[in-house]
mmCIF file with all atom_site columns, C-alpha atoms in Angstrom:
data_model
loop_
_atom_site.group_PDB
_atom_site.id
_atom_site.type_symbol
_atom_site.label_atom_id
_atom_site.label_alt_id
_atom_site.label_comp_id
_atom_site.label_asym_id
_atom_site.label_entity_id
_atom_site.label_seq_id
_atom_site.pdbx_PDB_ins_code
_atom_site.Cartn_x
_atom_site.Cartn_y
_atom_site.Cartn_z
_atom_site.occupancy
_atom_site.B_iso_or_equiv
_atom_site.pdbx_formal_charge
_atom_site.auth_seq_id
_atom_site.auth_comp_id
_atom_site.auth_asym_id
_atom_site.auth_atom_id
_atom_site.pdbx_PDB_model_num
ATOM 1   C CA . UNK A 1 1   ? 0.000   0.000   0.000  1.00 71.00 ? 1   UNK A CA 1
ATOM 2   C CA . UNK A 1 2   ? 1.044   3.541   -0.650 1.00 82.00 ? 2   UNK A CA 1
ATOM 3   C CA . UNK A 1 3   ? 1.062   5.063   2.934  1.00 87.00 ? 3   UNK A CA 1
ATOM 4   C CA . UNK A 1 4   ? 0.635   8.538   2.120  1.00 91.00 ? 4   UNK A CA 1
ATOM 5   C CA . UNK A 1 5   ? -2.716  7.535   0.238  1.00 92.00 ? 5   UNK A CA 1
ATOM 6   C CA . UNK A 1 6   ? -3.308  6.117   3.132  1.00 92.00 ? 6   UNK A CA 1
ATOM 7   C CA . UNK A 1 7   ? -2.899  9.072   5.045  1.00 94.00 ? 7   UNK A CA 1
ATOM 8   C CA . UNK A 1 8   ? -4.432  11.358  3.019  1.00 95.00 ? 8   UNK A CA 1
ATOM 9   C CA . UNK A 1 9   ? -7.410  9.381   3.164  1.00 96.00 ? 9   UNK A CA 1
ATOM 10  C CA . UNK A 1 10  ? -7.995  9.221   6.890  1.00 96.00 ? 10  UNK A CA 1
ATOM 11  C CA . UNK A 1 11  ? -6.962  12.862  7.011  1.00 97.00 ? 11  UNK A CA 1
ATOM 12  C CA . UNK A 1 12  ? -9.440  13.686  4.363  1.00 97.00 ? 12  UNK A CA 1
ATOM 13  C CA . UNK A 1 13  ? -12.224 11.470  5.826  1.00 96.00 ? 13  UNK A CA 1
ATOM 14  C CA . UNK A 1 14  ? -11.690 13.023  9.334  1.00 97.00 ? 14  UNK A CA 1
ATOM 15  C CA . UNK A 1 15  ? -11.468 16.783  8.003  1.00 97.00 ? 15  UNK A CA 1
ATOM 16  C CA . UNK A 1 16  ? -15.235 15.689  6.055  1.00 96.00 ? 16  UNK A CA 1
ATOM 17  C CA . UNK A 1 17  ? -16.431 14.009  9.725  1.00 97.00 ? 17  UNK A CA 1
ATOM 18  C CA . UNK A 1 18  ? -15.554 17.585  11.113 1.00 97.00 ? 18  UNK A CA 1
ATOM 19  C CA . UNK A 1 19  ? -17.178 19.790  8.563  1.00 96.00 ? 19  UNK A CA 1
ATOM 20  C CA . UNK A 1 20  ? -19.806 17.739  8.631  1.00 95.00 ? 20  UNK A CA 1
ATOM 21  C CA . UNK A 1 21  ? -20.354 17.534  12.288 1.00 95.00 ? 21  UNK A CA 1
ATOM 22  C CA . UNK A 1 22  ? -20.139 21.295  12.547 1.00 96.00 ? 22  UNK A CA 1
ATOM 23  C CA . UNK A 1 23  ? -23.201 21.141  10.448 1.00 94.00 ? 23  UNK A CA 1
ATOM 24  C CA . UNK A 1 24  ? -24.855 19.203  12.425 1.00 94.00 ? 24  UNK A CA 1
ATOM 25  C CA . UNK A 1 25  ? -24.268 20.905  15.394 1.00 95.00 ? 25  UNK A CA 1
ATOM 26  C CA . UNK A 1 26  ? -25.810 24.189  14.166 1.00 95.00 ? 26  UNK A CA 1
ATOM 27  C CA . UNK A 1 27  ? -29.030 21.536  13.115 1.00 93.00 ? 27  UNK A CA 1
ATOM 28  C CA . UNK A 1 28  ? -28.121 21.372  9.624  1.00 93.00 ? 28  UNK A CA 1
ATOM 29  C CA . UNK A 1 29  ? -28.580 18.726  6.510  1.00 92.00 ? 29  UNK A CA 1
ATOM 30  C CA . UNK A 1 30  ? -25.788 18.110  4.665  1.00 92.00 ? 30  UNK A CA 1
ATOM 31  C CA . UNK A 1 31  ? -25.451 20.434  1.990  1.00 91.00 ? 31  UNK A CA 1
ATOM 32  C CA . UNK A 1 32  ? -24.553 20.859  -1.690 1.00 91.00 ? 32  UNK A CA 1
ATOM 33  C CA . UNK A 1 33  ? -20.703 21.555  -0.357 1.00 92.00 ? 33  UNK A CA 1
ATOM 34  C CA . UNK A 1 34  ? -20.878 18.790  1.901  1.00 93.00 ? 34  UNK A CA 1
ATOM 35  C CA . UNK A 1 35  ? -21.534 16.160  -0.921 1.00 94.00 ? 35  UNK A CA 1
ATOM 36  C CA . UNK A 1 36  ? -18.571 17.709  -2.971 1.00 95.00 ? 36  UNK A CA 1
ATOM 37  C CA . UNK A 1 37  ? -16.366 16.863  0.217  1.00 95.00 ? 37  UNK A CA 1
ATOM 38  C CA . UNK A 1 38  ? -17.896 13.415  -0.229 1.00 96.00 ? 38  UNK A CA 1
ATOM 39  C CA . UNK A 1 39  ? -16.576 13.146  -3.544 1.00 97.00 ? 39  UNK A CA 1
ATOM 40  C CA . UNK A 1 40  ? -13.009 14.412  -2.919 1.00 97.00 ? 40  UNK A CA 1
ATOM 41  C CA . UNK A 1 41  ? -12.981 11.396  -0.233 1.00 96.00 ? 41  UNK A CA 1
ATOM 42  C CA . UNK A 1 42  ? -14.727 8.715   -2.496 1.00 97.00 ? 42  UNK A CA 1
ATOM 43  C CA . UNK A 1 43  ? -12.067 10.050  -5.506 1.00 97.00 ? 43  UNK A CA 1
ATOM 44  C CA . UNK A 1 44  ? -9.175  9.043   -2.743 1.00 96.00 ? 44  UNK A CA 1
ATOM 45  C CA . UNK A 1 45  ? -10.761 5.808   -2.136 1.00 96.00 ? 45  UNK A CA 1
ATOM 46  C CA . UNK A 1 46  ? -11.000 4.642   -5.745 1.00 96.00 ? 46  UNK A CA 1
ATOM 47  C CA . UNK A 1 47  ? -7.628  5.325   -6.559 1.00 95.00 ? 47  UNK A CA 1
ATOM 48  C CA . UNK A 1 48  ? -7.024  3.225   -3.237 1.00 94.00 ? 48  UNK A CA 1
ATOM 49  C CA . UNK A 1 49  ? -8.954  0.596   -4.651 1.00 94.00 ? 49  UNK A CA 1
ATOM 50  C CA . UNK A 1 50  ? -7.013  0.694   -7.786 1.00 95.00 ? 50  UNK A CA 1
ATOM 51  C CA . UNK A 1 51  ? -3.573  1.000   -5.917 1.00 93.00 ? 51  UNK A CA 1
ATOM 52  C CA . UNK A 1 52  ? -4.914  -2.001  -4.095 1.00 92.00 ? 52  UNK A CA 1
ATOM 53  C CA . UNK A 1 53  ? -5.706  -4.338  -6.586 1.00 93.00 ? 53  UNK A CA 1
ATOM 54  C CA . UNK A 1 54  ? -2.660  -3.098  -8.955 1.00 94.00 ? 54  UNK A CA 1
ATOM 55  C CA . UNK A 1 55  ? -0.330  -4.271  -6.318 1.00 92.00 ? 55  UNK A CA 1
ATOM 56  C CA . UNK A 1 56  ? -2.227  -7.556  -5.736 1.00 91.00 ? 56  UNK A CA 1
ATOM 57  C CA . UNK A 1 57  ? -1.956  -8.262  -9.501 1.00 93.00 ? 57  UNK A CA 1
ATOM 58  C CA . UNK A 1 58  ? 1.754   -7.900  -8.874 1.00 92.00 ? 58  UNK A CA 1
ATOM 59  C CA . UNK A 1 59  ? 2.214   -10.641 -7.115 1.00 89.00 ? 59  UNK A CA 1
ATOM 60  C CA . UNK A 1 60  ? 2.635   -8.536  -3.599 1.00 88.00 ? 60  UNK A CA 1
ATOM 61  C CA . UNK A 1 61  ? 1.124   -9.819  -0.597 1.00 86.00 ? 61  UNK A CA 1
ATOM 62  C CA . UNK A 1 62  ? -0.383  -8.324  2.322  1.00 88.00 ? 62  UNK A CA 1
ATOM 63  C CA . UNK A 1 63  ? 0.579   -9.664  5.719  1.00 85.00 ? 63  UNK A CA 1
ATOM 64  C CA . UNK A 1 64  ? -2.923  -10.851 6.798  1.00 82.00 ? 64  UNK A CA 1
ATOM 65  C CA . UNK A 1 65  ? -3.713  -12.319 3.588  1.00 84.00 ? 65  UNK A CA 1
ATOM 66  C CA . UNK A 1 66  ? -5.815  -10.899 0.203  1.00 87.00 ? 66  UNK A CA 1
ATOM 67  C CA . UNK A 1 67  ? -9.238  -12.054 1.055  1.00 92.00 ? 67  UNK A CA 1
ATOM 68  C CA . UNK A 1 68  ? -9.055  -9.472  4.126  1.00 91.00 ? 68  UNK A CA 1
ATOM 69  C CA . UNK A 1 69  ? -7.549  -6.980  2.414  1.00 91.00 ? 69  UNK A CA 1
ATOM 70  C CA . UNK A 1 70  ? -9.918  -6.463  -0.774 1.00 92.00 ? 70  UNK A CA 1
ATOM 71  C CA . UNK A 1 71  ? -12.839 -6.760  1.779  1.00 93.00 ? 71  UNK A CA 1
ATOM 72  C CA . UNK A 1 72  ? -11.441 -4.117  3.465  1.00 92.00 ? 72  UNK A CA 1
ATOM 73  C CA . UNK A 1 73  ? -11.114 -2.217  0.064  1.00 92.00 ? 73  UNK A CA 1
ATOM 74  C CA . UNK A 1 74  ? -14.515 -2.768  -0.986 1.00 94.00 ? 74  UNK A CA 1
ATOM 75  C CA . UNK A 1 75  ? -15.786 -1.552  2.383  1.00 93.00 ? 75  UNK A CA 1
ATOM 76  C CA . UNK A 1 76  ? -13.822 1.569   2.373  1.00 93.00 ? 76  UNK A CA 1
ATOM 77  C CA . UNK A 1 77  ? -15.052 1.974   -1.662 1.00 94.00 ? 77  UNK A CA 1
ATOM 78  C CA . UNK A 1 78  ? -18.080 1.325   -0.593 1.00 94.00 ? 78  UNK A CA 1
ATOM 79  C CA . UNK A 1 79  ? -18.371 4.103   2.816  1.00 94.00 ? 79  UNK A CA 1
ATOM 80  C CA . UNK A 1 80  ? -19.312 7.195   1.392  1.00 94.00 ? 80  UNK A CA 1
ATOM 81  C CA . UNK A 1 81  ? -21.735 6.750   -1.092 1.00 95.00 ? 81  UNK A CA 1
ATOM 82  C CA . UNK A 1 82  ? -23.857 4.478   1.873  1.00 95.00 ? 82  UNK A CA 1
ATOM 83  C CA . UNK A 1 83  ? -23.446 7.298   3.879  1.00 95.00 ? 83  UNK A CA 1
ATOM 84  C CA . UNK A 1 84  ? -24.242 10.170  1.277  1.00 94.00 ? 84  UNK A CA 1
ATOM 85  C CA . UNK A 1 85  ? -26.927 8.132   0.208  1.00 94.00 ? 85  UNK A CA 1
ATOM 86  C CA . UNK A 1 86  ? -28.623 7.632   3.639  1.00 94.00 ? 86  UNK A CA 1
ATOM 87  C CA . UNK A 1 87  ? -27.964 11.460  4.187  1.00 94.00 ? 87  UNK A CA 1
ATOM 88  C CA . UNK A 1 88  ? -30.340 12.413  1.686  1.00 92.00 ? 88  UNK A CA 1
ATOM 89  C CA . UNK A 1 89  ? -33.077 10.600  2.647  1.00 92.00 ? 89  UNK A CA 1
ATOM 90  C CA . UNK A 1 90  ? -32.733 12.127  6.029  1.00 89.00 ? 90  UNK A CA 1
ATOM 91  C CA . UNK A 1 91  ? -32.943 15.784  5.251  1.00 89.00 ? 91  UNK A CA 1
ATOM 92  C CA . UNK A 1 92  ? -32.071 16.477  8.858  1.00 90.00 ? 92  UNK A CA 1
ATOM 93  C CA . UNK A 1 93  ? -29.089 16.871  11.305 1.00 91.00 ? 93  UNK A CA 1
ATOM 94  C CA . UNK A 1 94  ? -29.161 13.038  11.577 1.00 94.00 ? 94  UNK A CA 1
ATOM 95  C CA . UNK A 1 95  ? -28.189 12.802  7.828  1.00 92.00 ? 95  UNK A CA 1
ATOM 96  C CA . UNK A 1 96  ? -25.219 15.261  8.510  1.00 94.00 ? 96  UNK A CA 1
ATOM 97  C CA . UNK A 1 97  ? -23.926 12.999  11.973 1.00 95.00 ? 97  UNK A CA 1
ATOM 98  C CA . UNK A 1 98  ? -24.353 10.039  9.248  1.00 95.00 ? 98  UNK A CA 1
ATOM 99  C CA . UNK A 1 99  ? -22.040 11.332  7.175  1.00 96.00 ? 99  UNK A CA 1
ATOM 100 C CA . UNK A 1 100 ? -19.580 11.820  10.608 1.00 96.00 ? 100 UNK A CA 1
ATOM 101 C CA . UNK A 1 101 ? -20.125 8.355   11.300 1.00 96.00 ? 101 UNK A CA 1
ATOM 102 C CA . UNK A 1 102 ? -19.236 7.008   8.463  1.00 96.00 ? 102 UNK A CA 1
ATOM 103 C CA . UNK A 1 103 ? -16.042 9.094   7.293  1.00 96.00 ? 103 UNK A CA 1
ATOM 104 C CA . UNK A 1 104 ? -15.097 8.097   11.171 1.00 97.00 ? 104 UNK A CA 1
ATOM 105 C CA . UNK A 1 105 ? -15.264 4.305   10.276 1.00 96.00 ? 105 UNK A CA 1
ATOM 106 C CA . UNK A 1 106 ? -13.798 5.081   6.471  1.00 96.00 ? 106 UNK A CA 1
ATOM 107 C CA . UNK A 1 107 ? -10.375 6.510   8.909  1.00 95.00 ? 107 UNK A CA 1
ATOM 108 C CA . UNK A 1 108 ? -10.590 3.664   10.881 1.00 95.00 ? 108 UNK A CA 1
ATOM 109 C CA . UNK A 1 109 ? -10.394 1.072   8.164  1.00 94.00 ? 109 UNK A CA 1
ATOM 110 C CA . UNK A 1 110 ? -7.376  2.829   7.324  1.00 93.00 ? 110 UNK A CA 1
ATOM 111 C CA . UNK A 1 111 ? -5.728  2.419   10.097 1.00 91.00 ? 111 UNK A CA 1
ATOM 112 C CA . UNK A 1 112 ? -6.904  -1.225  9.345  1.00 91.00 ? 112 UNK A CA 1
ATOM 113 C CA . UNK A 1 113 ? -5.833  -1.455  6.360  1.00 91.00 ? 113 UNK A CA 1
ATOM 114 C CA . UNK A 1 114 ? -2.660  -0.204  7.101  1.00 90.00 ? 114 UNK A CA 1
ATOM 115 C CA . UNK A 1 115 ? -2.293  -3.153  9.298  1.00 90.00 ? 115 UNK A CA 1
ATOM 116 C CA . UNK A 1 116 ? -3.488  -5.671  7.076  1.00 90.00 ? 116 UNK A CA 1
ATOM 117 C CA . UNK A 1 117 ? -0.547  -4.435  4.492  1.00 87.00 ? 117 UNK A CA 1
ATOM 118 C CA . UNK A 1 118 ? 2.022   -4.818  7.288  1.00 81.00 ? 118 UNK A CA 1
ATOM 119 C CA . UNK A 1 119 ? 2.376   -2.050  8.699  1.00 71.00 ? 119 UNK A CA 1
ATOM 120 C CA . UNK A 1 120 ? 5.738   -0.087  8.930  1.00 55.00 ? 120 UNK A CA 1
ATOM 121 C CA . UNK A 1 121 ? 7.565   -3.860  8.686  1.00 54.00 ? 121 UNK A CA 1
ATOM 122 C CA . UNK A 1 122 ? 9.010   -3.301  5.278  1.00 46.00 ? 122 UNK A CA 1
ATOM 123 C CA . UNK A 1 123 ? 6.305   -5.604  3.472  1.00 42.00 ? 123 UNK A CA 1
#
């Protein structure tokens, strides 16, 4: 895995999770802006996927095995547009604290994924 992808996607989904739960702390929806954050972060986790699976196809291994580690891909892909998705049908602060949820658990699969790779041991 490339770690500073890495990085830039927790950092990214945490700085979404914050803007995000500012807006739901002054009781708003999420907003036009909001859902352009969501695709900066879903952007970074497609070329993650494709990072992923490029490395996979040549021939490198993650520590925990591949299984694990293109589940944990799919669910990262995956994050954002569940959450986005369930944010607009709950035109509410609730849809807004959705979307902190879930760009919470997108940084923690990161860390995760990190993990899974191998971590700083040179694999």
């Amino acid at each position: 895995m490339l770690t500073p992808l890495t990085v830039a996607l927790a950092v990214a989904a945490l700085a979404l999770a914050a803007w995000c739960g500012w807006a739901a702390y002054r009781d708003q929806p999420t907003k036009d802006w909001h859902f352009a954050g969501m695709a900066v972060v879903f952007a970074l986790a497609l070329v993650q996927l494709v990072v992923g699976i490029v490395q996979l196809a040549r021939g490198e291994h993650p520590d925990d095995g591949a299984v694990i580690f293109v589940s944990y891909l799919l669910g990262v892909f995956a994050c954002i547009p569940v959450v986005g998705l369930l944010s607009l049908t709950e035109r509410t602060r609730w849809g807004s604290l959705t979307v902190v949820a879930g760009a919470v658990v997108l940084a923690v699969l990161q860390v995760r994924l990190y993990d899974i790779w191998g971590g700083g041991s040179g694999a």
